[in-house]
PDB file of C-alpha atoms in Angstrom:
ATOM      1  CA  UNK A   1       0.215 -30.585  22.471  1.00 32.00           C
ATOM      2  CA  UNK A   2      -0.271 -28.640  25.659  1.00 35.00           C
ATOM      3  CA  UNK A   3      -1.656 -25.133  25.164  1.00 33.00           C
ATOM      4  CA  UNK A   4      -0.473 -22.080  26.964  1.00 36.00           C
ATOM      5  CA  UNK A   5      -1.011 -18.424  25.963  1.00 35.00           C
ATOM      6  CA  UNK A   6       1.880 -16.264  26.072  1.00 36.00           C
ATOM      7  CA  UNK A   7       0.498 -13.388  24.035  1.00 37.00           C
ATOM      8  CA  UNK A   8      -2.962 -12.648  22.852  1.00 38.00           C
ATOM      9  CA  UNK A   9      -3.978 -13.917  19.522  1.00 38.00           C
ATOM     10  CA  UNK A  10      -0.742 -15.960  18.980  1.00 44.00           C
ATOM     11  CA  UNK A  11      -0.619 -19.573  18.721  1.00 48.00           C
ATOM     12  CA  UNK A  12       1.786 -21.359  21.086  1.00 54.00           C
ATOM     13  CA  UNK A  13       4.255 -23.964  19.866  1.00 58.00           C
ATOM     14  CA  UNK A  14       6.237 -26.526  21.257  1.00 58.00           C
ATOM     15  CA  UNK A  15       9.060 -28.394  19.509  1.00 61.00           C
ATOM     16  CA  UNK A  16      11.280 -31.247  20.819  1.00 59.00           C
ATOM     17  CA  UNK A  17      14.691 -32.314  20.204  1.00 63.00           C
ATOM     18  CA  UNK A  18      16.980 -34.697  22.439  1.00 69.00           C
ATOM     19  CA  UNK A  19      19.651 -33.822  24.696  1.00 77.00           C
ATOM     20  CA  UNK A  20      22.988 -34.974  23.156  1.00 74.00           C
ATOM     21  CA  UNK A  21      25.630 -34.349  25.823  1.00 76.00           C
ATOM     22  CA  UNK A  22      25.883 -34.001  29.719  1.00 76.00           C
ATOM     23  CA  UNK A  23      28.564 -32.634  31.800  1.00 76.00           C
ATOM     24  CA  UNK A  24      28.025 -34.029  35.232  1.00 77.00           C
ATOM     25  CA  UNK A  25      30.487 -31.695  37.024  1.00 83.00           C
ATOM     26  CA  UNK A  26      29.161 -28.537  35.659  1.00 89.00           C
ATOM     27  CA  UNK A  27      25.583 -29.746  35.385  1.00 91.00           C
ATOM     28  CA  UNK A  28      25.466 -28.851  31.692  1.00 91.00           C
ATOM     29  CA  UNK A  29      23.258 -30.458  29.158  1.00 89.00           C
ATOM     30  CA  UNK A  30      23.745 -30.005  25.485  1.00 89.00           C
ATOM     31  CA  UNK A  31      21.703 -30.599  22.233  1.00 87.00           C
ATOM     32  CA  UNK A  32      19.526 -29.406  19.627  1.00 86.00           C
ATOM     33  CA  UNK A  33      16.547 -27.494  20.978  1.00 87.00           C
ATOM     34  CA  UNK A  34      14.885 -27.114  17.590  1.00 87.00           C
ATOM     35  CA  UNK A  35      15.810 -28.330  14.070  1.00 87.00           C
ATOM     36  CA  UNK A  36      14.263 -27.379  10.682  1.00 89.00           C
ATOM     37  CA  UNK A  37      12.799 -30.929  10.345  1.00 85.00           C
ATOM     38  CA  UNK A  38       9.013 -31.722   9.979  1.00 83.00           C
ATOM     39  CA  UNK A  39       7.756 -32.157  13.560  1.00 79.00           C
ATOM     40  CA  UNK A  40       4.974 -34.526  14.872  1.00 78.00           C
ATOM     41  CA  UNK A  41       2.552 -31.611  14.432  1.00 77.00           C
ATOM     42  CA  UNK A  42       3.298 -31.394  10.709  1.00 85.00           C
ATOM     43  CA  UNK A  43       5.290 -28.103  10.863  1.00 85.00           C
ATOM     44  CA  UNK A  44       8.604 -26.896  10.112  1.00 87.00           C
ATOM     45  CA  UNK A  45      10.493 -23.976  11.839  1.00 89.00           C
ATOM     46  CA  UNK A  46      12.932 -22.311   9.425  1.00 93.00           C
ATOM     47  CA  UNK A  47      16.403 -21.685  10.627  1.00 92.00           C
ATOM     48  CA  UNK A  48      16.069 -17.931   9.810  1.00 97.00           C
ATOM     49  CA  UNK A  49      13.133 -17.746  12.013  1.00 96.00           C
ATOM     50  CA  UNK A  50      15.019 -19.234  14.873  1.00 93.00           C
ATOM     51  CA  UNK A  51      18.080 -17.086  14.189  1.00 97.00           C
ATOM     52  CA  UNK A  52      16.056 -14.060  14.434  1.00 98.00           C
ATOM     53  CA  UNK A  53      14.205 -14.988  17.594  1.00 97.00           C
ATOM     54  CA  UNK A  54      17.403 -16.094  19.386  1.00 97.00           C
ATOM     55  CA  UNK A  55      18.822 -12.591  20.624  1.00 97.00           C
ATOM     56  CA  UNK A  56      15.594 -11.671  22.298  1.00 97.00           C
ATOM     57  CA  UNK A  57      15.419 -15.090  24.062  1.00 98.00           C
ATOM     58  CA  UNK A  58      19.103 -14.827  25.158  1.00 98.00           C
ATOM     59  CA  UNK A  59      18.111 -11.680  27.240  1.00 98.00           C
ATOM     60  CA  UNK A  60      16.227 -13.970  29.586  1.00 97.00           C
ATOM     61  CA  UNK A  61      17.370 -17.382  28.757  1.00 97.00           C
ATOM     62  CA  UNK A  62      14.812 -19.368  30.642  1.00 93.00           C
ATOM     63  CA  UNK A  63      15.138 -23.108  31.029  1.00 94.00           C
ATOM     64  CA  UNK A  64      12.092 -24.738  32.437  1.00 94.00           C
ATOM     65  CA  UNK A  65      10.837 -28.306  33.304  1.00 94.00           C
ATOM     66  CA  UNK A  66       8.078 -29.631  31.098  1.00 90.00           C
ATOM     67  CA  UNK A  67       6.785 -25.957  30.083  1.00 87.00           C
ATOM     68  CA  UNK A  68       5.847 -25.339  33.660  1.00 93.00           C
ATOM     69  CA  UNK A  69       6.377 -21.776  35.055  1.00 92.00           C
ATOM     70  CA  UNK A  70       9.178 -23.220  37.250  1.00 91.00           C
ATOM     71  CA  UNK A  71      12.833 -22.308  36.610  1.00 95.00           C
ATOM     72  CA  UNK A  72      15.232 -25.271  36.270  1.00 96.00           C
ATOM     73  CA  UNK A  73      18.288 -23.308  35.159  1.00 97.00           C
ATOM     74  CA  UNK A  74      19.339 -21.266  32.235  1.00 96.00           C
ATOM     75  CA  UNK A  75      20.659 -21.414  28.775  1.00 94.00           C
ATOM     76  CA  UNK A  76      24.194 -20.568  28.730  1.00 95.00           C
ATOM     77  CA  UNK A  77      25.185 -20.781  25.143  1.00 93.00           C
ATOM     78  CA  UNK A  78      23.127 -21.030  21.930  1.00 94.00           C
ATOM     79  CA  UNK A  79      23.938 -20.814  18.358  1.00 94.00           C
ATOM     80  CA  UNK A  80      22.411 -21.899  14.944  1.00 94.00           C
ATOM     81  CA  UNK A  81      24.107 -24.504  13.114  1.00 91.00           C
ATOM     82  CA  UNK A  82      23.735 -24.927   9.380  1.00 89.00           C
ATOM     83  CA  UNK A  83      26.257 -27.728   8.612  1.00 87.00           C
ATOM     84  CA  UNK A  84      25.215 -31.417   8.347  1.00 86.00           C
ATOM     85  CA  UNK A  85      23.180 -31.387  11.365  1.00 84.00           C
ATOM     86  CA  UNK A  86      21.086 -28.005  11.554  1.00 88.00           C
ATOM     87  CA  UNK A  87      19.115 -26.173  14.225  1.00 87.00           C
ATOM     88  CA  UNK A  88      19.348 -24.377  17.481  1.00 89.00           C
ATOM     89  CA  UNK A  89      22.033 -25.987  19.477  1.00 88.00           C
ATOM     90  CA  UNK A  90      22.297 -24.960  23.132  1.00 89.00           C
ATOM     91  CA  UNK A  91      24.276 -25.680  26.305  1.00 90.00           C
ATOM     92  CA  UNK A  92      22.066 -25.236  29.346  1.00 90.00           C
ATOM     93  CA  UNK A  93      22.992 -25.253  33.081  1.00 93.00           C
ATOM     94  CA  UNK A  94      20.592 -27.186  35.254  1.00 93.00           C
ATOM     95  CA  UNK A  95      20.509 -25.624  38.884  1.00 95.00           C
ATOM     96  CA  UNK A  96      17.253 -27.544  40.239  1.00 96.00           C
ATOM     97  CA  UNK A  97      18.504 -30.550  42.144  1.00 96.00           C
ATOM     98  CA  UNK A  98      15.197 -32.309  41.137  1.00 96.00           C
ATOM     99  CA  UNK A  99      15.540 -31.564  37.476  1.00 93.00           C
ATOM    100  CA  UNK A 100      19.213 -32.534  37.494  1.00 92.00           C
ATOM    101  CA  UNK A 101      18.357 -36.007  38.988  1.00 93.00           C
ATOM    102  CA  UNK A 102      15.692 -36.478  36.320  1.00 92.00           C
ATOM    103  CA  UNK A 103      18.175 -35.718  33.567  1.00 89.00           C
ATOM    104  CA  UNK A 104      20.824 -38.024  35.008  1.00 89.00           C
ATOM    105  CA  UNK A 105      18.008 -40.797  35.430  1.00 89.00           C
ATOM    106  CA  UNK A 106      17.099 -40.428  31.697  1.00 86.00           C
ATOM    107  CA  UNK A 107      13.611 -39.167  32.564  1.00 89.00           C
ATOM    108  CA  UNK A 108      14.303 -35.761  30.932  1.00 89.00           C
ATOM    109  CA  UNK A 109      15.877 -36.795  27.515  1.00 85.00           C
ATOM    110  CA  UNK A 110      15.110 -33.851  25.398  1.00 87.00           C
ATOM    111  CA  UNK A 111      14.568 -29.996  25.091  1.00 87.00           C
ATOM    112  CA  UNK A 112      11.347 -28.416  23.855  1.00 85.00           C
ATOM    113  CA  UNK A 113      11.013 -24.960  22.825  1.00 87.00           C
ATOM    114  CA  UNK A 114       7.807 -22.838  23.633  1.00 87.00           C
ATOM    115  CA  UNK A 115       6.756 -19.562  22.103  1.00 88.00           C
ATOM    116  CA  UNK A 116       4.430 -17.801  19.707  1.00 93.00           C
ATOM    117  CA  UNK A 117       4.128 -18.075  16.039  1.00 93.00           C
ATOM    118  CA  UNK A 118       4.255 -14.620  14.409  1.00 96.00           C
ATOM    119  CA  UNK A 119       4.248 -15.696  10.738  1.00 97.00           C
ATOM    120  CA  UNK A 120       3.213 -18.886   9.096  1.00 96.00           C
ATOM    121  CA  UNK A 121       3.084 -19.868   5.515  1.00 97.00           C
ATOM    122  CA  UNK A 122       1.250 -23.228   5.214  1.00 97.00           C
ATOM    123  CA  UNK A 123       3.145 -25.554   7.569  1.00 94.00           C
ATOM    124  CA  UNK A 124       6.281 -23.419   7.597  1.00 95.00           C
ATOM    125  CA  UNK A 125       6.893 -21.166  10.664  1.00 93.00           C
ATOM    126  CA  UNK A 126       8.839 -18.124   9.199  1.00 97.00           C
ATOM    127  CA  UNK A 127       8.852 -15.957  12.244  1.00 97.00           C
ATOM    128  CA  UNK A 128       8.429 -16.592  16.077  1.00 93.00           C
ATOM    129  CA  UNK A 129       8.905 -15.462  19.327  1.00 96.00           C
ATOM    130  CA  UNK A 130      10.948 -17.895  21.438  1.00 94.00           C
ATOM    131  CA  UNK A 131       9.818 -17.505  25.113  1.00 94.00           C
ATOM    132  CA  UNK A 132      11.419 -20.484  26.759  1.00 91.00           C
ATOM    133  CA  UNK A 133      13.321 -23.799  26.306  1.00 90.00           C
ATOM    134  CA  UNK A 134      12.152 -26.667  28.625  1.00 89.00           C
ATOM    135  CA  UNK A 135      13.662 -30.071  29.705  1.00 90.00           C
ATOM    136  CA  UNK A 136      11.093 -32.629  28.703  1.00 87.00           C
ATOM    137  CA  UNK A 137      10.542 -36.339  28.771  1.00 85.00           C
ATOM    138  CA  UNK A 138       8.787 -37.266  25.594  1.00 76.00           C
ATOM    139  CA  UNK A 139      10.304 -35.483  22.522  1.00 62.00           C
ATOM    140  CA  UNK A 140       8.402 -35.374  19.224  1.00 57.00           C
ATOM    141  CA  UNK A 141      11.768 -35.267  17.316  1.00 49.00           C
ATOM    142  CA  UNK A 142      13.094 -38.777  17.698  1.00 50.00           C
ATOM    143  CA  UNK A 143      16.023 -38.570  15.320  1.00 40.00           C
ATOM    144  CA  UNK A 144      18.729 -37.551  17.678  1.00 29.00           C
ATOM    145  CA  UNK A 145      20.806 -39.761  19.736  1.00 27.00           C
ATOM    146  CA  UNK A 146      21.605 -39.165  23.526  1.00 28.00           C
ATOM    147  CA  UNK A 147      25.273 -39.277  24.125  1.00 32.00           C
ATOM    148  CA  UNK A 148      26.221 -38.987  27.744  1.00 36.00           C
ATOM    149  CA  UNK A 149      29.858 -37.581  28.288  1.00 27.00           C
ATOM    150  CA  UNK A 150      31.551 -34.420  28.975  1.00 36.00           C
ATOM    151  CA  UNK A 151      31.688 -32.126  26.074  1.00 39.00           C
ATOM    152  CA  UNK A 152      34.992 -30.461  26.985  1.00 42.00           C
ATOM    153  CA  UNK A 153      36.863 -33.669  27.617  1.00 37.00           C
ATOM    154  CA  UNK A 154      36.886 -35.210  24.253  1.00 35.00           C
ATOM    155  CA  UNK A 155      38.235 -34.721  20.874  1.00 38.00           C
ATOM    156  CA  UNK A 156      36.282 -34.936  17.592  1.00 45.00           C
ATOM    157  CA  UNK A 157      37.407 -38.609  16.984  1.00 42.00           C
ATOM    158  CA  UNK A 158      36.458 -39.812  20.367  1.00 39.00           C
ATOM    159  CA  UNK A 159      32.926 -38.099  19.901  1.00 43.00           C
ATOM    160  CA  UNK A 160      32.524 -39.754  16.716  1.00 44.00           C
ATOM    161  CA  UNK A 161      33.453 -43.217  18.148  1.00 41.00           C
ATOM    162  CA  UNK A 162      31.350 -42.745  21.150  1.00 39.00           C
ATOM    163  CA  UNK A 163      28.284 -41.729  19.004  1.00 41.00           C
ATOM    164  CA  UNK A 164      28.754 -44.922  16.823  1.00 43.00           C
ATOM    165  CA  UNK A 165      28.787 -47.059  20.111  1.00 40.00           C
ATOM    166  CA  UNK A 166      25.523 -45.470  21.169  1.00 37.00           C
ATOM    167  CA  UNK A 167      23.948 -46.167  17.800  1.00 40.00           C
ATOM    168  CA  UNK A 168      25.151 -49.560  17.751  1.00 43.00           C
ATOM    169  CA  UNK A 169      23.738 -50.246  21.279  1.00 37.00           C
ATOM    170  CA  UNK A 170      20.409 -48.807  20.322  1.00 39.00           C
ATOM    171  CA  UNK A 171      19.949 -50.854  17.207  1.00 40.00           C
TER     172      UNK A 171
END
């Protein structure tokens, strides 16, 4: 894990999740930026922690590349989902031509969040400061499937069918 210091005496964290949808015309990418699953660092971010951190993040909804201090775009929409799939689900607009090319070529396959842990109990992160979300190439959370289609053009049945096709092709 790369280490960056956003605030004195606070541990930086990065968590990864795969991009699930791409809208080529609008240069939008969609997916879970964080889930409450055990990650490769052996930690879990509670949904309540992410929900509390989200309003502050959305004041300056930074989208970066590989956690570098280079803007790639911005997060347009974000919500905490608590149904069958849980986590911070975002829609982000990629304005950087270079970053967009890397998304379309499948180099950037995932999102990663970065920030500071404010409260931890064991391996559970209970409070955090969400500083940025990045497009990344190597996710720690490998449970999500990448689905490439325009999110606003399909109904739920079509989304389900396409997801099944993608799963079958990967297996």
